[in-house]
XYZ file of C-alpha atoms in Angstrom:
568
model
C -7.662 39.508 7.164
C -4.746 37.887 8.916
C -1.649 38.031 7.222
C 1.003 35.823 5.855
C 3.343 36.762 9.130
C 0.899 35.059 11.448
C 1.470 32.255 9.929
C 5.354 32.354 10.930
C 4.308 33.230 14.982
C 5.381 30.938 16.937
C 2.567 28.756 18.654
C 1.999 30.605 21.286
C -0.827 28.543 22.440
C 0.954 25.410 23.234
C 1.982 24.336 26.621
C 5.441 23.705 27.968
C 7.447 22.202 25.304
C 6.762 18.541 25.016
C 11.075 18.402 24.656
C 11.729 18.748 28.488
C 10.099 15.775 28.990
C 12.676 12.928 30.267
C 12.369 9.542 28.248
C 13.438 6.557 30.569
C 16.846 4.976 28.838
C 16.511 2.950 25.925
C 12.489 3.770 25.267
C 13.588 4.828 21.716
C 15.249 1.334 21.082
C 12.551 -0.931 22.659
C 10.084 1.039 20.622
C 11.952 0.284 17.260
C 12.578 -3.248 18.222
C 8.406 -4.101 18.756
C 7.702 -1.480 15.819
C 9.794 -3.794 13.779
C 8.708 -7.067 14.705
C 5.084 -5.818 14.459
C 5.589 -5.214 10.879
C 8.095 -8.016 9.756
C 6.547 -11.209 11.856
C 3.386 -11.771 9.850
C 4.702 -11.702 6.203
C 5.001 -15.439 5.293
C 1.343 -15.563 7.207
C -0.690 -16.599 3.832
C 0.165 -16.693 0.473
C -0.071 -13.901 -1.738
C -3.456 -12.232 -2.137
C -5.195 -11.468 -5.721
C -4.868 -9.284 -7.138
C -1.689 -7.002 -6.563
C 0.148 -9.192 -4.490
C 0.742 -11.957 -7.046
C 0.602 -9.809 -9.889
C 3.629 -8.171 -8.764
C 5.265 -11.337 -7.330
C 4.596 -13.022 -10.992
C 6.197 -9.714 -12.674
C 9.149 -9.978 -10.588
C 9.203 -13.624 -11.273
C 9.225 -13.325 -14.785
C 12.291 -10.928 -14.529
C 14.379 -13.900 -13.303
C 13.325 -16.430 -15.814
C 13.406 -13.590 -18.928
C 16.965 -12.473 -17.642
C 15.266 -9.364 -18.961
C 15.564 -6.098 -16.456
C 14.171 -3.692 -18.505
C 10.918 -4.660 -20.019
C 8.508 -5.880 -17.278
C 5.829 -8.516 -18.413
C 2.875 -9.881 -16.980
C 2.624 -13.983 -18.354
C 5.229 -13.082 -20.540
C 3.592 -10.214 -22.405
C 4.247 -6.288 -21.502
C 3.205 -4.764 -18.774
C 3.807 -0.986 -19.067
C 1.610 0.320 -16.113
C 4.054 0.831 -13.652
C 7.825 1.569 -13.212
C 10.297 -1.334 -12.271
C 12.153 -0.432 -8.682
C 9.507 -2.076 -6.882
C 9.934 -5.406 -9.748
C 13.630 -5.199 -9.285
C 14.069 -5.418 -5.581
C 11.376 -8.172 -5.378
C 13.153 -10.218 -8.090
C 16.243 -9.694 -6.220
C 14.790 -11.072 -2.605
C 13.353 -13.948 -5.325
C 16.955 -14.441 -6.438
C 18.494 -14.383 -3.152
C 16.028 -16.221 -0.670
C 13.971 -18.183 -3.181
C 10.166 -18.117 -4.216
C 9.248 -17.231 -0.538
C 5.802 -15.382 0.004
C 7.861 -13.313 2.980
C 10.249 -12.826 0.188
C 7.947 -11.307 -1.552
C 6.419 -8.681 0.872
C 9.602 -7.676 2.682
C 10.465 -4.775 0.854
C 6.795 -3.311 1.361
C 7.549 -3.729 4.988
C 11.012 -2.318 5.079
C 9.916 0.654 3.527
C 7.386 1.010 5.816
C 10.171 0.779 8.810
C 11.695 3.869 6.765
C 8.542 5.995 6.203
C 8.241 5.483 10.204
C 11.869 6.093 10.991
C 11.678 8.995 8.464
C 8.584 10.593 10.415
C 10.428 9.718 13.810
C 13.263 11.891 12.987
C 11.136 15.177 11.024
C 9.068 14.904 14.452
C 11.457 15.369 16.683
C 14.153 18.005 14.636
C 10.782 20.282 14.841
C 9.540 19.647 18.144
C 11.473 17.387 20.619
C 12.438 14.075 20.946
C 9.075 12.436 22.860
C 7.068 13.817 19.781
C 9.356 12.419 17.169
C 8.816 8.643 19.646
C 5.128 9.899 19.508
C 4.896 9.937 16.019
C 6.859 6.969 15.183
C 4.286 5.188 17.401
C 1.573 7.001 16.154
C 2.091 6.127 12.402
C 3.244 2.557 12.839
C -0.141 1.961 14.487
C -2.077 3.642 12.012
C -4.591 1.077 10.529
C -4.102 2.163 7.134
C -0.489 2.724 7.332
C 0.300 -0.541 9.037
C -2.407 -2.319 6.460
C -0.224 -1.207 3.451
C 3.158 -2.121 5.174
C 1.832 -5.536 4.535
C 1.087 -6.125 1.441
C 3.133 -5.597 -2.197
C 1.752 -2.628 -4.038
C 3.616 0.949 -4.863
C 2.060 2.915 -2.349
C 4.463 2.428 0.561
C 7.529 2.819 -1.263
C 6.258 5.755 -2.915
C 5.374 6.936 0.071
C 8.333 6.512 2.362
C 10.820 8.011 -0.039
C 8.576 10.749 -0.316
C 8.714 10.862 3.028
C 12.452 10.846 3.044
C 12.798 13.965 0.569
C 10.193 16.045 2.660
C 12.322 15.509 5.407
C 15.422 16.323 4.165
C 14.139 18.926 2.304
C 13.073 20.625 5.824
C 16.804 20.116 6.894
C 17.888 22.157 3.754
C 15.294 24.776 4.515
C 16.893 25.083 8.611
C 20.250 24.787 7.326
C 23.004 27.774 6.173
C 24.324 25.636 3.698
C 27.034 24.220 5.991
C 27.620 20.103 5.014
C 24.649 20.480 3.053
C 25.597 18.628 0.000
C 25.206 15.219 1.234
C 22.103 15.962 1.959
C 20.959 17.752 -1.347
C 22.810 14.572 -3.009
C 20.221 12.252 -0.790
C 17.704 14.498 -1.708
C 17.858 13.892 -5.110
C 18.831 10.496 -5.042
C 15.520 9.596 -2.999
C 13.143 11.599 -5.454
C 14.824 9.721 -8.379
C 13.881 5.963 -6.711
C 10.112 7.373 -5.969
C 10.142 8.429 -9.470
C 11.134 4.893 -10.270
C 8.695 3.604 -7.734
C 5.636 4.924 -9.424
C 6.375 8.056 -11.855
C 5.950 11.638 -11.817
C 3.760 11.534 -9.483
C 6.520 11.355 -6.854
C 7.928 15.206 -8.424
C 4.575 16.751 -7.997
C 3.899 15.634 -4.471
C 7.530 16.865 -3.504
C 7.552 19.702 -5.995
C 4.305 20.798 -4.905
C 4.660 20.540 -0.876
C 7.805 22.805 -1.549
C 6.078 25.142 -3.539
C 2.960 25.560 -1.741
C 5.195 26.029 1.350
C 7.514 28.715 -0.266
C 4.764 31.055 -1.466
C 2.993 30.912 1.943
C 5.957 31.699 3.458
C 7.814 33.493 0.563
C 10.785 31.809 1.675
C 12.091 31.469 -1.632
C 16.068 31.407 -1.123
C 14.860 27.076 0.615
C 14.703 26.608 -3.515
C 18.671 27.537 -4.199
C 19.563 25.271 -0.943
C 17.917 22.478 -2.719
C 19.717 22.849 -5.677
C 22.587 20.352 -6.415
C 24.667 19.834 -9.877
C 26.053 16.426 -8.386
C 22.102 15.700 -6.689
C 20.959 16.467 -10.382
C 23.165 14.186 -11.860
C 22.228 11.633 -9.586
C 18.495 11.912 -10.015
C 19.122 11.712 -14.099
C 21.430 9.132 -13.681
C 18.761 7.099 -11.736
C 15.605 7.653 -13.703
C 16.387 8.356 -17.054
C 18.582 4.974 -18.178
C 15.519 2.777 -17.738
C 13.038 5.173 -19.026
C 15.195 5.753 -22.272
C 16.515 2.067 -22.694
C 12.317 0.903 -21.964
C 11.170 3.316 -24.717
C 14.485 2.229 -27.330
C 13.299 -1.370 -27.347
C 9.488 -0.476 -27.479
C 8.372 2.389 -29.240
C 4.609 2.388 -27.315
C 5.494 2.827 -23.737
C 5.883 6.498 -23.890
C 2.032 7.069 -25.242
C 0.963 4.213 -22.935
C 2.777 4.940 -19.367
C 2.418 8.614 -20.136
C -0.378 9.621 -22.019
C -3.063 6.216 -20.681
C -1.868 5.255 -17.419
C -1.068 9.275 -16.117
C -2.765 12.105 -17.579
C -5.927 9.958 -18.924
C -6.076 8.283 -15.744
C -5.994 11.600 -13.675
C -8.314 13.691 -16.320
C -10.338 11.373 -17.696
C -10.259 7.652 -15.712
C -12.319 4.614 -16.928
C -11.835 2.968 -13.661
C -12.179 3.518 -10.223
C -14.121 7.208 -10.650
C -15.189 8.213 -7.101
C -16.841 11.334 -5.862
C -14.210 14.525 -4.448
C -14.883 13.682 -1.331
C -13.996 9.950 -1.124
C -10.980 10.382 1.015
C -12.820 12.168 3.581
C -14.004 8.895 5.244
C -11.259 6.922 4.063
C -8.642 9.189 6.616
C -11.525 9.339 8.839
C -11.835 5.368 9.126
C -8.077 4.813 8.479
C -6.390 7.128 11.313
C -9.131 5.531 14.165
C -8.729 6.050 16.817
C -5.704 8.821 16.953
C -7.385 11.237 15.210
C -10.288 11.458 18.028
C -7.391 11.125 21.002
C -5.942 14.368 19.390
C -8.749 15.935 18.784
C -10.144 15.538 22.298
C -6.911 17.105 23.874
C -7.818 20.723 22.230
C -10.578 22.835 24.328
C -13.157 24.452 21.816
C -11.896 27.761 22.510
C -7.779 27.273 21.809
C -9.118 25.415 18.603
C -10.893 27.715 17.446
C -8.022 30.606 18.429
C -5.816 28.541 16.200
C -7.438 28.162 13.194
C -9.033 31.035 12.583
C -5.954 33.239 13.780
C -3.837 30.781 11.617
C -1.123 30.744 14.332
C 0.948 28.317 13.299
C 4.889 27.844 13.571
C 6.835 26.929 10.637
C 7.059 23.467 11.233
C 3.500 23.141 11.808
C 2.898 25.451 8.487
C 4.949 22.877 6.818
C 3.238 19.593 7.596
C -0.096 21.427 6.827
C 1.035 22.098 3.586
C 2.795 18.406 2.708
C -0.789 16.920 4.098
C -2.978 19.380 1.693
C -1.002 18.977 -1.127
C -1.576 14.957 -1.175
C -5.106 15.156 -0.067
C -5.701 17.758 -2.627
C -4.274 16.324 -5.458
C -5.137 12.945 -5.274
C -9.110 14.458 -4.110
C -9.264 16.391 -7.260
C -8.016 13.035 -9.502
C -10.700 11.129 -11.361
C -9.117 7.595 -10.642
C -8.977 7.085 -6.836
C -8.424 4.553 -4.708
C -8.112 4.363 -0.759
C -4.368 3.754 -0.899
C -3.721 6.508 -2.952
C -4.134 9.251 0.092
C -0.777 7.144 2.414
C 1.285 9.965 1.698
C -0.108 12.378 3.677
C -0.398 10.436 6.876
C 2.978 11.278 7.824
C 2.378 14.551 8.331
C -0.521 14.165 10.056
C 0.946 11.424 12.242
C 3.384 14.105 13.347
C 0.361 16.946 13.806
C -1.167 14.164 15.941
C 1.575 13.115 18.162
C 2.005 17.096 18.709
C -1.542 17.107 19.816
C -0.968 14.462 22.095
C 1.591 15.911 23.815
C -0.946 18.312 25.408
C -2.357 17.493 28.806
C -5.866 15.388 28.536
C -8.920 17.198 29.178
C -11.766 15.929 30.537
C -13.438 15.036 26.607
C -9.923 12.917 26.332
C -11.179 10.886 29.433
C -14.681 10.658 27.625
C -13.112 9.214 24.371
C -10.939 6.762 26.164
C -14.588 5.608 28.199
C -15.653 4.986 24.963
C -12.922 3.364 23.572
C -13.282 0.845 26.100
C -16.664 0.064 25.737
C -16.989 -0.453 21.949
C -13.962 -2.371 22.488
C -15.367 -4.337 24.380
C -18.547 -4.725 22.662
C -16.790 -5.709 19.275
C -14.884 -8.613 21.328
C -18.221 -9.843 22.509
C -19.678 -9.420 19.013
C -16.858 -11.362 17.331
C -17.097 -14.168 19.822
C -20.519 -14.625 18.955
C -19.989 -14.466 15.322
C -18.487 -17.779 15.759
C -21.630 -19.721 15.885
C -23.298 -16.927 14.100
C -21.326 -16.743 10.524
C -21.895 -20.558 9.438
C -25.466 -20.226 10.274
C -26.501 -17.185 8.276
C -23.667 -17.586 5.527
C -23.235 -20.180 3.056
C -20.234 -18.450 1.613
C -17.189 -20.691 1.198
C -15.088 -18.842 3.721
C -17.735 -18.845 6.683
C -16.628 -22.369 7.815
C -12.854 -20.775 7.376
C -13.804 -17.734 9.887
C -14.449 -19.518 12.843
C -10.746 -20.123 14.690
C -9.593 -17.026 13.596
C -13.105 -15.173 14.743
C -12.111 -16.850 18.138
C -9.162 -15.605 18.163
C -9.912 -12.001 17.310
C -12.756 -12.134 20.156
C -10.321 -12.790 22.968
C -7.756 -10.630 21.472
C -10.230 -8.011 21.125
C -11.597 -8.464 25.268
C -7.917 -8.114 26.460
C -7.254 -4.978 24.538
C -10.567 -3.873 26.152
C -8.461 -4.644 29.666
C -5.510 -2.609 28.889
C -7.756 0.169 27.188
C -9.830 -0.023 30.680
C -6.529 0.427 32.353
C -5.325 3.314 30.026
C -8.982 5.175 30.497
C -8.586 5.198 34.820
C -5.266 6.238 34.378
C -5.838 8.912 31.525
C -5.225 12.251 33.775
C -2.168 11.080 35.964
C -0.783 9.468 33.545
C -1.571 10.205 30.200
C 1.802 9.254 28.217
C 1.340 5.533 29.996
C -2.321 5.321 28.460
C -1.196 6.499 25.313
C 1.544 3.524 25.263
C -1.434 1.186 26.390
C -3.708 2.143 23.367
C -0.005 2.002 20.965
C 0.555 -1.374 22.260
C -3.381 -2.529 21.386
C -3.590 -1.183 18.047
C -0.379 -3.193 17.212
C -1.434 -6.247 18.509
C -5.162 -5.965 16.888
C -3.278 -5.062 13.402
C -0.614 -7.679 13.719
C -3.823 -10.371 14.643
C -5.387 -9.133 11.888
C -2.787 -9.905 8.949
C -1.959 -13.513 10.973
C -5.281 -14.813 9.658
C -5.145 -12.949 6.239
C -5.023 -16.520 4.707
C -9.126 -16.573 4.698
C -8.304 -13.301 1.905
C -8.917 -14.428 -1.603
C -6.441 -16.576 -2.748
C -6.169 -19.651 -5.154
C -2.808 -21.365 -3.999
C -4.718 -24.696 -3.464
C -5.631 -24.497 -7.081
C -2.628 -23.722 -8.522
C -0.727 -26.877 -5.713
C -2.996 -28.705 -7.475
C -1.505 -28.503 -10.998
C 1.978 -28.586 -9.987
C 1.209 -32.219 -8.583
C 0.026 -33.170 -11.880
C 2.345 -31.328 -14.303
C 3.877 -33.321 -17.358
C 5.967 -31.687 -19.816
C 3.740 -30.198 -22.471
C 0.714 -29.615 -20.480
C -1.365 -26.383 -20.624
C -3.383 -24.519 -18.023
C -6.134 -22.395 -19.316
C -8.413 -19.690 -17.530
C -11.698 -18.837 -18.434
C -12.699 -15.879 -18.859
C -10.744 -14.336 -15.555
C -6.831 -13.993 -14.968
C -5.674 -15.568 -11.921
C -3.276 -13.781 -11.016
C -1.813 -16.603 -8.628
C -2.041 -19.354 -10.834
C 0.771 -18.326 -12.746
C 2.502 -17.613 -10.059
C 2.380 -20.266 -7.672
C 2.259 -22.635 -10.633
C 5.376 -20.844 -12.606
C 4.271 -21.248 -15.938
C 2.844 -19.380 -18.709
C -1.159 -19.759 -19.158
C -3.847 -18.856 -21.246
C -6.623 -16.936 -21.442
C -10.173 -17.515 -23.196
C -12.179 -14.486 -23.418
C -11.437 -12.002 -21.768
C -8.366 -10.403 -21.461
C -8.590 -7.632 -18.643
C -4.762 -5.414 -17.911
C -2.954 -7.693 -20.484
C -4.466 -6.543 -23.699
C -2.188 -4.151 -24.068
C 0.402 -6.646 -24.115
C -1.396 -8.833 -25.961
C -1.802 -6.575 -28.777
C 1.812 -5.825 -29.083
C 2.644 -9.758 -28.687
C -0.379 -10.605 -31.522
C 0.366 -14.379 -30.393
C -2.977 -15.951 -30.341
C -1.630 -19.108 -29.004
C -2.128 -17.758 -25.243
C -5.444 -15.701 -26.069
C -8.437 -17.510 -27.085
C -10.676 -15.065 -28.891
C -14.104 -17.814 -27.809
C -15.376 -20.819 -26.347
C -15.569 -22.568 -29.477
C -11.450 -22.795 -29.737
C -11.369 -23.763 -26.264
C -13.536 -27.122 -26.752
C -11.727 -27.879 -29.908
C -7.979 -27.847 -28.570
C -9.664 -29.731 -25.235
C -10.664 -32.822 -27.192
C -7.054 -32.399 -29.224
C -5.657 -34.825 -27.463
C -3.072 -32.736 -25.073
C -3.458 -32.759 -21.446
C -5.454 -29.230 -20.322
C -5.938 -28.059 -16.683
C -9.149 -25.481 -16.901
C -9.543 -22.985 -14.005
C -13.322 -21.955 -13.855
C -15.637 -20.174 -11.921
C -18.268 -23.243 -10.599
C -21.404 -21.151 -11.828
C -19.611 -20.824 -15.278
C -18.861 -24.443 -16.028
C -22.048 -25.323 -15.268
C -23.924 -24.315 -19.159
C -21.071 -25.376 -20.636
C -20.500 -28.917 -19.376
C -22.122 -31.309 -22.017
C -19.957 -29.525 -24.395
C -16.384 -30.627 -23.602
C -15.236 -34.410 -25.012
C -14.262 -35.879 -23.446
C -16.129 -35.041 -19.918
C -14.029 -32.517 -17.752
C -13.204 -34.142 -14.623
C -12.762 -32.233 -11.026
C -9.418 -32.492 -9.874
C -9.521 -29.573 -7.245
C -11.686 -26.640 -5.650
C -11.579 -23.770 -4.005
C -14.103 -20.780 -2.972
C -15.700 -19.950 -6.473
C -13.089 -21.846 -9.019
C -12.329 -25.235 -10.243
C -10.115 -27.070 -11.711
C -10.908 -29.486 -14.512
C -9.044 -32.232 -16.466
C -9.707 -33.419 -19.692
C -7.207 -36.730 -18.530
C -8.418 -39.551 -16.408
């Protein structure tokens, strides 16, 4: 059996190290400059998607109006799923810049920027300064990565201050101790906001990367250069005045956030149950195509030398361990979903960009061949999909997908060009091709969020209302919450039906004005007198027509809803 010390060998497989390579002057800064136009420029693109998007907008929204910082609500009834940082900094961007949809998703991106910058620096403190540009590059053109810089849910913040910790934490662990309290003060600091971000799910995927790390290792002392009276302070003073002030003024959030929305969720989930190995294809389809570029760099017989003689460095130990711990964890949960797995992909963007740093072989040229040609064969394909989709679909977004299917064709056959260029040029120049295939992914991801627009959405619905808003009006939904409607709208509405995530709140509010238990309330308060805007699926209004009086008239549509009056 090998033993733990093998594990602590340097890699004595790898080539000359990647850190004598000469960057030209000022790579590092044109790098962050595109990296951060890529993810900042497309942001006020479309507006905010259903369902997270404007759910959170509409929380953060309702902070404002409340002038209440503590108790987050959802149309103005609790909303205990998830902590507030994420609420604050939105309503703050709301505050400062006004109800702007960029406004909205900026700090998504910005954290993004830091989970990247983060990376950058981990990468190159462990193995030189082109693989900390590598892996900057690497993880900003990550599909799924980039895809979650864009739009508002907890993942990326969670995920870049986790990031952050991890990294520092490895600083602490090379360090003697000299001007290390700033950084154990950080430390803390940083694990307190991603505790605030989502909950204590941000301890255990710190606590346990540590941990895991230390027994392999059985470097124990890393734990007494991580401790930090003032850092401790800090995190307390950070997490605990909201949690205690949130659970003063409402007496159910500990048994709900805790006990319902963490433990049940992870033991026993009623939603989103999907099989152990879920996340296998999800990495698989989310890191395309860096994961194959790495791969094809290794010959079959250094691979297999490495990982069955575990001969990994410490650095390399370490990232193995962070990626484990989050694919492990979140494998083994009984609620997943595909976002859940973004905190490992900084590690692995770092175990990549080390890979890459190897010379090509001849199955790198291979992959680069093919590259090129489904490349190319998807631009064709989208091209044609222009006629194609409004033939065969009578969906309400096929006559949308046209332009931007146009668009994504001829995008699509010039990154075939470059990735043409990168595959002739793959063994004299391998770090050029690898810039080449940087530069496409970008510009295919960037393309991609541009025309996010066609996503679900119901602004026109909601555009609709505000032009006809009096004083006293009332907007009900029926049978589905809208998340948008609110939102775009900026009033309270109500719900017939069906109540979906706000029956919690509703229960606690008991305020049946807002919640119609059935139809039969609904068609009594419509022929009341008082003007009623009714957003309704098409399909669902139809066996229910003849029974409004007076006759609901159409006053707007889009995709599956409408929007009926019961005024001329």
């Amino acid at each position: 059996m090998t033993s733990v010390g093998n594990i602590q060998q340097a890699e004595s497989l790898t080539p000359p190290s990647p850190s004598s390579v000469r960057l030209p002057t000022g790579t590092g800064l044109l790098a962050a400059l595109l990296l951060a136009v890529a993810f900042l420029c497309t942001l006020g693109a479309s507006p905010l998607l259903e369902p997270d998007e404007a759910r959170y907008g509409e929380i953060a929204r309702e902070m404002l109006v409340r002038g209440d910082w503590v108790t987050p609500t959802l149309n103005f009834v609790k909303y205990f799923e998830k902590p507030p940082l994420l609420y604050w900094l939105t309503a703050f961007n709301l505050w400062l810049f006004g109800q702007h949809d960029w406004a909205v998703r900026l700090w998504p991106a910005l954290f993004g920027l830091l989970g990247v910058a983060s990376t950058a620096y981990l990468a190159r403190a462990m193995y030189g300064r082109p693989t900390g540009l590598l892996a900057a590059c690497v993880l900003a053109a990550t599909p799924l990565y980039f895809a979650i810089s864009q739009v508002v849910i907890l993942d990326m913040p969670l995920t870049a201050l986790c990031t952050l910790c991890l990294v520092i934490a490895w600083r602490l662990y090379g360090s003697e101790g000299r001007g290390a309290e700033p950084l154990r003060l950080l430390f803390w600091t940083s694990l307190g906001l991603a505790v605030l971000t989502k909950g204590p799910v941000a301890v255990v995927l710190v606590g346990g990367t540590i941990c895991w790390y230390s027994i392999v290792t059985r470097k124990f002392f890393w734990w007494q250069r991580l401790f930090s009276v003032p850092g401790l302070a800090a995190f307390l003073v950070i997490t605990l005045p909201w949690f205690v002030l949130v659970s003063w003024r409402n007496p159910e959030f500990l048994r709900f956030f805790f006990l319902e929305q963490h433990l049940a969720r992870y033991a026993r989930p009623w939603e989103h149950q999907e099989p152990v190995w879920f996340y296998v294809p999800v990495l698989l389809l989310g890191t395309l195509p860096w994961w194959i570029v790495a791969a094809s760099t290794w010959r079959r017989s250094e691979l297999a030398a490495r990982v069955l003689g575990l001969r990994w460095s410490p650095a390399t130990t370490y990232l193995i361990c962070w990626f484990l711990v989050v694919f492990l964890f979140f494998s083994f949960s009984g609620s997943k979903l595909g976002t859940y797995i973004l905190p490992g992909l900084p590690p692995l963007a770092i175990l990549i960009a080390r890979a890459l740093t190897r010379p090509p072989t001849g199955g790198t040229v291979l992959v680069f061949r093919c590259l090129f040609i489904l490349t190319m064969l998807a631009g064709f394909g989208t091209l044609a999909a222009v006629r194609l989709v409004p033939l065969f679909s009578s969906h309400y977004r096929a006559a949308m997908l046209p332009p931007y299917l146009a668009l994504g064709g001829t995008l699509l056959l010039f990154a075939a060009a470059v990735v043409w260029w990168a595959w002739k040029h793959v063994q004299r120049h391998f770090p050029a091709s690898i810039a080449a295939l940087v530069l496409v992914m970008l510009v295919i991801e960037v393309a991609t969020f541009a025309g996010r627009s066609v996503a679900q959405h119901y602004t026109p619905l909601a555009e609709a209302i505000r032009s006809h808003w009096q004083a006293g009006d009332r907007i009900v939904l029926y049978r589905h919450y809208t998340q948008g409607i609110p939102y775009y709208t900026r009033q309270r509405v109500i719900l017939v039906g069906a109540w979906g995530e706000l029956d919690f709140g509703r229960k606690q509010s008991q305020d049946d004005e807002f919640f119609w238990a059935d139809d039969e309330r609904m068609f009594r308060e419509w022929s009341d007198g008082r003007r009623m805007f009714l957003v309704i699926n098409r399909e669902e209004l139809a066996p229910i027509r003849e029974r409004f009086v007076p006759k609901p008239r159409e006053l707007a549509r889009w995709g599956k809803k409408l929007v009926v009056v019961n005024f001329p």
